[in-house]
Structures are given as C-alpha cells and as structure tokens.
C-alpha cells in the first residue's frame, strides 16, 4: 500500500491547479457554480488553495455532486499535508466516507487504512474511522468484524468522557452497532444499542443526530413489524434530514415505501417508489433498493408481468454481490417462481441456484444472517413442495424452523416478540402442512406448538417475572445453531448434482421441540390455521397419553371462510346470528372425525391464537356437541398447561376462601349471590375462589366496576379457581402471530390453576345460571371442567331457546 506521504504527494502537482481539480471529468468543464473560485485561487499561496477547495467541497455537497466533492477533498488534503506536514484527517475521513457511499469499497478501505496507520490522527477521527470501517463491513455482511470495529471506536470515546464531540461520535457508533446487531438478528441487543446512542447524544442533540436516532429506531421497528411506529419515525427522519443529508433523507423515504407496502397500501407504496426512483437515478445502490420495493409490491398485487420487468431492471445492479440487497433480489427471484407456479425446468433451476447462493453467503462464518437464512429456507421449502421434491421440502422447512427458533430465543421485549411471530407463523404453518402431508404426525403437533404462547410459558415458568421486563436476550443454544449450520450446508449445493433422492429421513435436521399429550386428559387437540389465496385451512393434531399423534388438514367451505375472516378482522366479533349450517360446518372444520367416533372423555384443546372467541363447548360434533363427549379445557399451549401443573401453589387472595366482585345490575346476579353464599356456608373442604362478574366490551378489556385488567390479574396472588363471568374474559384479540393474552390467561399467570371465562359476547342471564350451577357442582367436589360441563348441559336441556353463546359461552382455561 502506498504510504500517506506518497499518496498525497501523488496528488500534489494536480492539486496546485484549481482548474484541473474543479473540472468535472464527466463534462470536461468547470461547472458554472465553481467558476468564480478560479479567480481567487492564486491568492495567499497554499493557504488560499485550501480555502478555495474547502468552498468547492461545500458547494459540491449542497449540489450532491459526489465526484467533485471527492476531488475537492483530495486536493485540500494534499495541499494541507504539504503546507503543515500533519496528516489532514478531516478531509481524508470525508474522502473515505464518500467512497463508501459511492459503493467504492476498495477506495474507502484504502483511505481508512492509510489514516489509521498514522500516529498523528486525533481521537475524534480515530473513533469516526473505526465506525466507517464498521459501516463497510455492514455492506459486505461481515457483521462480527463490524462489531469489533465499533468496539474499538467506543473504547476511544470512553477514554474522553468530557469531550462533547467524541460523545456525539459515540452516539453514532452505538447506532451503527444497532444496525449490525439488527442485521444479524439480535434485536433485543439492537434496541439496547439505540438506547445507549440516545444517552450518549445528550439532552439536545443536533438535527442530524436526531434524524439518525429516528432512522435506526424506525429500522428496528420495521423489521420487527411495528409498521405504524416505523412509518412515523421514518417521516420524522426524512424531515430532519431535509437540507442536511440528502442520502439519509432518500433512505428514510425509501423505508416509508416499505411501511406502506407492509400495511397493504400497495398503490401508495408504488406511487412513492416511482417518484423516488427518479430522485435516485444517479445512485445505482439506492436505485436497486427502490426496485426491490417495487418488486415486493408487484408480488403482493400478483402482477407477474410487472414483477418480471422490475426484477430484470434490477438484475444488472443486484444479481451479483454479497450485500443484503443482492440476497433479497435472489430470494425474490425464487419467490416469483413459487407465487406464480412456474414449472419449466430452467426457471425452477434458476430459482434453486439463487437460493443456494443466498444460503451459502448468509451462513458464512462471522455473518450469521438468520433473517436471510430463514426467508431463503422457507422459500426453498415452498419451491420444493410445489415441484414434488418431498425430502428437499422437509429438510428445508425443518431448517427454517430451526432458524425461527434461534430468532425467537433472541427476543425478550414483549411487543417485539409479538411482532416477530408474524414472520415465523408462515414458517410454522408450512412446516406443519408438509409434515402432515408426509405422515409425520408427531412432528406436525410439535411444529403447531412451537412459539404458540412463548411469553405465557416464560411467565408461568417464573411466577415473579414481569411480562413488561426487558432482559438481555439469551444466546440461542449452540446445539440448535450447529444443527442449522449442518442443515444449511447440506442444502446449499442446489445444482443439478443434488437430486431429491440424495436426501433421506436419516439426514433430516431435528425439530427444536416436541409435543406430549398431558397425562391428565384422555385426548389432546392442537390446531393451527393457514390463511392464503386459496382460503382457510385447518391443521389438526390429535393425541393421547396412550396413542400416537394423528394429524389432518381440511379446507374451509366458503361460508366458514367468510366467518373466519370476520372473526379475525373484527376486534370484537359477534357470532350471534350464524346459521345452523355454518355452525355445523365450522365444527367439522375444527374437530377431527376421530373425536366424534371416540368414546367420551376429557379433552384439552390448544387452539390457534385466532380461535379464542369461539364457544368451543357448543361446537357441533355429529348429532351432539363437543360438551357432550366429556369435560373440555382450553390452554394457550401444551407447554403452558404443563408449566401450570408443575408450578408451586401460591397463597390465595385475601384471608377468606372466597372473594367476590359482583355487578348487581346484571340479569341473574341474585342467582350467583345465593350460590356464593351457599359456597361460603359449606363445611366441605373446598379450594380458594375468586368470582367476578361485569361488563367487558372487547377481548382483553377490563371487567367490572373495579376495572380488573390483565396486568392486575397477572401480578396478583390469586386463589386456585378464578371465575370471570363476563363477555370476552376468555378471549384474546384475534391478531395474527400474537400470544393469547386474555384476562383468563392473566389469572393463570397470577396464580390460578383454573380459570372460567367468557369466549365472546355471552348472555348475562344464561351465564348467571351457568355460574350458579357451576358453583353447586364444585361444592359437591367435581373437578372444574366437569362442573362447568354439567352446568352447561343442564341449562341447555332446560332452556332449548338458549343459543350456543348463551349456554356454551363460558370456557374452562388451564
């Protein structure tokens, strides 16, 4: 490498001629907006030249002319070095930055190395240069190397805690660290890095720093799925960068396109992207990014022609290289073959080759790009399934599940975990579907249970844990990481030499979890839902402690699909008025035939999180109802139920065996009050009881005059049995990819072993009859689910005019 002295002297003769320096090599002329500087260039010798080049650099920056800006910076550095003998750190630092932004990585690396080799570089520029080097490693995917560079930068800043400029540099280094952590899938650590940047920036950061904070926070929100927050912060960043940083402003607008696309506003996304495409025409890198967003829009629109045009337009910019955008282009190319069911051999082979390149690059040592691996493996599984390559599809989908597990473990922030589940749900759904198709029924059950209620399981495993606490994420088990690496290595070679027969069950990667039917129930049922362009599909896995799992899939008829769509799109869906025919078909859709054919017995159901608003006891089962076959209990997941059973008992609420919060304005409340009085007067041993009635307007809202909500219940010390006799108390918001945090689940976390709660908009008088009957049967010594069942059957048989939500609206949760 040429030394610093030689490098700058190489430019010295050239830098003494302002006309040469300020000539735009693209036009061969000095631009009009620089011509006046030639007149003053002869004054004051070298010092005068320095001033001229500094003015030229500022004007070039304002006009976003990167070529002339680099020329002016180099000339200034050369003259200053000749004049003072001191390494001109500031102009050369900006030279390196401009080369990085122009994607001239070799030149950027050169100038950074030149400067870092000099002993006379001030700490401020040492810290900035290490950050620049980290940014270069971000582009080439060397995330661990980039993080090591940031460590050097922050160490320099830490040695000068009173230096405001260095603390501002520390803020930007923390933000660069957050980006590297985000790209490598460590989202909880990335959020902590942003918080550190905020602290280092002080109480009144400059607009540019505020813009960077908004930009990086938005980036994390976007990848996790907080689209509204991300769009708001990107708009804030774009405004702060206006007139300050054109490059960052363009990027903020680009990501607003991403947010609009994610929110389903494809026309607005396409309009903004097309407008931005004109604005970034001089920047091939940004152009490629905008084209990727347009490609995603065309996939969502199912516009094959438009997608092909955009991908072809982006190919010269992105088909080669190791950057995130190049990996994304390859994955989109493969996705297009899946989405549009392309079957010609050349297209399929091209897609497989593209995915093989993604797997090879994303799994390189030091990169660990779990997000890109997850997407590529999932796409490979889809592609292989469409083209009937069973072993390849199973290997790829199981590897995708391993990647999803690594991603899941890396999240601790409650909201973040909810949102990241959205991207994993598609992986779990496809894996469950493929395992069912290939008769691997126990694996189907295991996949359906993965991540179904991970936060609830965490809370039940540690009763003192607050769900709002944000702890540093644990590292994924090394065994899981090694299993993923082995699976990826096996799948990476996707050339013609790899046929499906090369793979086998023996080489199949293990799944990260298993599902065991609890011993306390005769049968256990776990259910997942898939919603795609073909409609709704249910995947059901049925097992028992004495028999192996069986699994099946069923496609919903049109009227059931309409009902399910209404159920998941409404914040408080009202199922009253559903026709008898639709109700019967819903039962056939959710309940396997084997349950109707089997003898009576207890049943534990782990439903898809979107199905908690259904009165399960009242689902038709042949000529009967589910309640008729035996006691029924719902649970967020089989793991949740096991954690609940193994938990140590906690003291009951208050000093007495029964505590009540009754709303006397509700019809039938006198029935409940009388039953509770008899309960209190009973001399039989009985468990602690909390009985609450009241209005709840929607899932997860507070109940009763005391406005008891999830937080209150989950942090209490509750008795063994909690009865929440009100609308929606057992239902959660039917949000895709979200833990089912109903009030009933809050009671379980708060110490209850059993919760009785409302699945939807239940009738107050009927539920009062059910509640009073439930208390009578509990007083006789019946188990909770059995007591509820007997009360429901009695009310149904005695009041034939009562509908399913009247007599079946309360559910047992445990």
CSV table of N, CA and C in Angstrom, one decimal, residues 660-664 666-679 689 691-694 723-726 764-773 775-776 810:
chain,number,residue,atom,x,y,z
A,660,UNK,N,-65.4,-12.1,46.1
A,660,UNK,CA,-66.3,-11.8,45.0
A,660,UNK,C,-66.3,-10.4,44.6
A,661,UNK,N,-66.6,-10.1,43.3
A,661,UNK,CA,-66.8,-8.8,42.8
A,661,UNK,C,-68.0,-8.9,41.8
A,662,UNK,N,-69.2,-8.7,42.4
A,662,UNK,CA,-70.4,-8.9,41.6
A,662,UNK,C,-71.0,-7.6,41.1
A,663,UNK,N,-71.5,-7.6,39.9
A,663,UNK,CA,-72.2,-6.5,39.4
A,663,UNK,C,-73.7,-6.8,39.5
A,664,UNK,N,-74.4,-6.2,40.5
A,664,UNK,CA,-75.8,-6.4,40.7
A,664,UNK,C,-76.7,-5.9,39.6
A,666,UNK,N,-76.5,-6.7,36.6
A,666,UNK,CA,-76.6,-7.7,35.5
A,666,UNK,C,-77.8,-8.7,35.8
A,667,UNK,N,-78.5,-9.1,34.8
A,667,UNK,CA,-79.6,-10.0,35.0
A,667,UNK,C,-79.1,-11.3,35.6
A,668,UNK,N,-79.8,-11.9,36.6
A,668,UNK,CA,-79.4,-13.1,37.2
A,668,UNK,C,-78.4,-13.0,38.2
A,669,UNK,N,-78.0,-11.8,38.6
A,669,UNK,CA,-76.9,-11.7,39.6
A,669,UNK,C,-77.3,-12.3,41.0
A,670,UNK,N,-78.7,-12.3,41.2
A,670,UNK,CA,-79.1,-12.8,42.5
A,670,UNK,C,-78.9,-14.3,42.6
A,671,UNK,N,-78.9,-15.0,41.5
A,671,UNK,CA,-78.6,-16.4,41.4
A,671,UNK,C,-77.2,-16.7,41.9
A,672,UNK,N,-76.3,-15.9,41.3
A,672,UNK,CA,-74.9,-16.1,41.7
A,672,UNK,C,-74.6,-15.7,43.1
A,673,UNK,N,-75.3,-14.7,43.6
A,673,UNK,CA,-75.1,-14.3,45.0
A,673,UNK,C,-75.5,-15.4,46.0
A,674,UNK,N,-76.7,-16.0,45.7
A,674,UNK,CA,-77.2,-17.1,46.5
A,674,UNK,C,-76.2,-18.2,46.5
A,675,UNK,N,-75.7,-18.6,45.3
A,675,UNK,CA,-74.8,-19.7,45.1
A,675,UNK,C,-73.5,-19.5,45.9
A,676,UNK,N,-73.0,-18.3,45.8
A,676,UNK,CA,-71.8,-17.9,46.5
A,676,UNK,C,-72.0,-18.0,48.0
A,677,UNK,N,-73.2,-17.6,48.5
A,677,UNK,CA,-73.5,-17.6,49.9
A,677,UNK,C,-73.5,-19.1,50.4
A,678,UNK,N,-74.1,-20.0,49.6
A,678,UNK,CA,-74.1,-21.4,50.0
A,678,UNK,C,-72.7,-22.0,50.0
A,679,UNK,N,-71.9,-21.5,49.0
A,679,UNK,CA,-70.5,-21.9,48.9
A,679,UNK,C,-69.8,-21.5,50.2
A,689,UNK,N,-61.4,-19.4,46.0
A,689,UNK,CA,-62.2,-19.0,44.9
A,689,UNK,C,-62.3,-17.5,44.7
A,691,UNK,N,-64.6,-14.9,42.4
A,691,UNK,CA,-65.7,-14.9,41.5
A,691,UNK,C,-66.0,-13.4,41.1
A,692,UNK,N,-65.9,-13.1,39.8
A,692,UNK,CA,-66.1,-11.7,39.3
A,692,UNK,C,-67.1,-11.7,38.2
A,693,UNK,N,-68.1,-10.8,38.2
A,693,UNK,CA,-69.0,-10.6,37.1
A,693,UNK,C,-68.9,-9.1,36.7
A,694,UNK,N,-69.3,-8.8,35.5
A,694,UNK,CA,-69.2,-7.5,35.0
A,694,UNK,C,-69.2,-7.4,33.5
A,723,UNK,N,-63.2,-17.3,38.5
A,723,UNK,CA,-64.3,-17.3,37.6
A,723,UNK,C,-64.5,-15.9,37.2
A,724,UNK,N,-64.4,-15.6,35.9
A,724,UNK,CA,-64.6,-14.3,35.3
A,724,UNK,C,-65.8,-14.4,34.4
A,725,UNK,N,-67.0,-14.2,35.0
A,725,UNK,CA,-68.3,-14.4,34.4
A,725,UNK,C,-68.6,-13.1,33.7
A,726,UNK,N,-68.1,-12.9,32.5
A,726,UNK,CA,-68.4,-11.7,31.7
A,726,UNK,C,-68.0,-11.9,30.3
A,764,UNK,N,-76.0,-12.4,29.8
A,764,UNK,CA,-75.8,-12.3,31.2
A,764,UNK,C,-76.7,-13.2,32.0
A,765,UNK,N,-77.9,-13.4,31.7
A,765,UNK,CA,-78.8,-14.2,32.5
A,765,UNK,C,-78.5,-15.7,32.3
A,766,UNK,N,-78.2,-16.1,31.1
A,766,UNK,CA,-77.8,-17.5,30.9
A,766,UNK,C,-76.5,-17.8,31.6
A,767,UNK,N,-75.5,-16.9,31.5
A,767,UNK,CA,-74.3,-17.2,32.2
A,767,UNK,C,-74.4,-17.1,33.7
A,768,UNK,N,-75.4,-16.4,34.2
A,768,UNK,CA,-75.6,-16.4,35.7
A,768,UNK,C,-76.1,-17.8,36.1
A,769,UNK,N,-77.0,-18.3,35.3
A,769,UNK,CA,-77.5,-19.7,35.6
A,769,UNK,C,-76.3,-20.7,35.5
A,770,UNK,N,-75.5,-20.5,34.5
A,770,UNK,CA,-74.3,-21.4,34.4
A,770,UNK,C,-73.4,-21.3,35.6
A,771,UNK,N,-73.2,-20.0,36.0
A,771,UNK,CA,-72.3,-19.7,37.1
A,771,UNK,C,-72.8,-20.3,38.4
A,772,UNK,N,-74.1,-20.2,38.7
A,772,UNK,CA,-74.6,-20.7,39.9
A,772,UNK,C,-74.6,-22.2,39.9
A,773,UNK,N,-74.9,-22.8,38.7
A,773,UNK,CA,-74.8,-24.3,38.6
A,773,UNK,C,-73.4,-24.8,38.8
A,775,UNK,N,-71.0,-23.4,40.6
A,775,UNK,CA,-70.7,-23.4,42.0
A,775,UNK,C,-71.3,-24.6,42.8
A,776,UNK,N,-72.5,-24.9,42.4
A,776,UNK,CA,-73.1,-26.1,43.1
A,776,UNK,C,-72.4,-27.4,42.8
A,810,UNK,N,-69.2,-19.8,28.3
A,810,UNK,CA,-68.1,-19.9,29.3
A,810,UNK,C,-67.2,-21.0,28.9
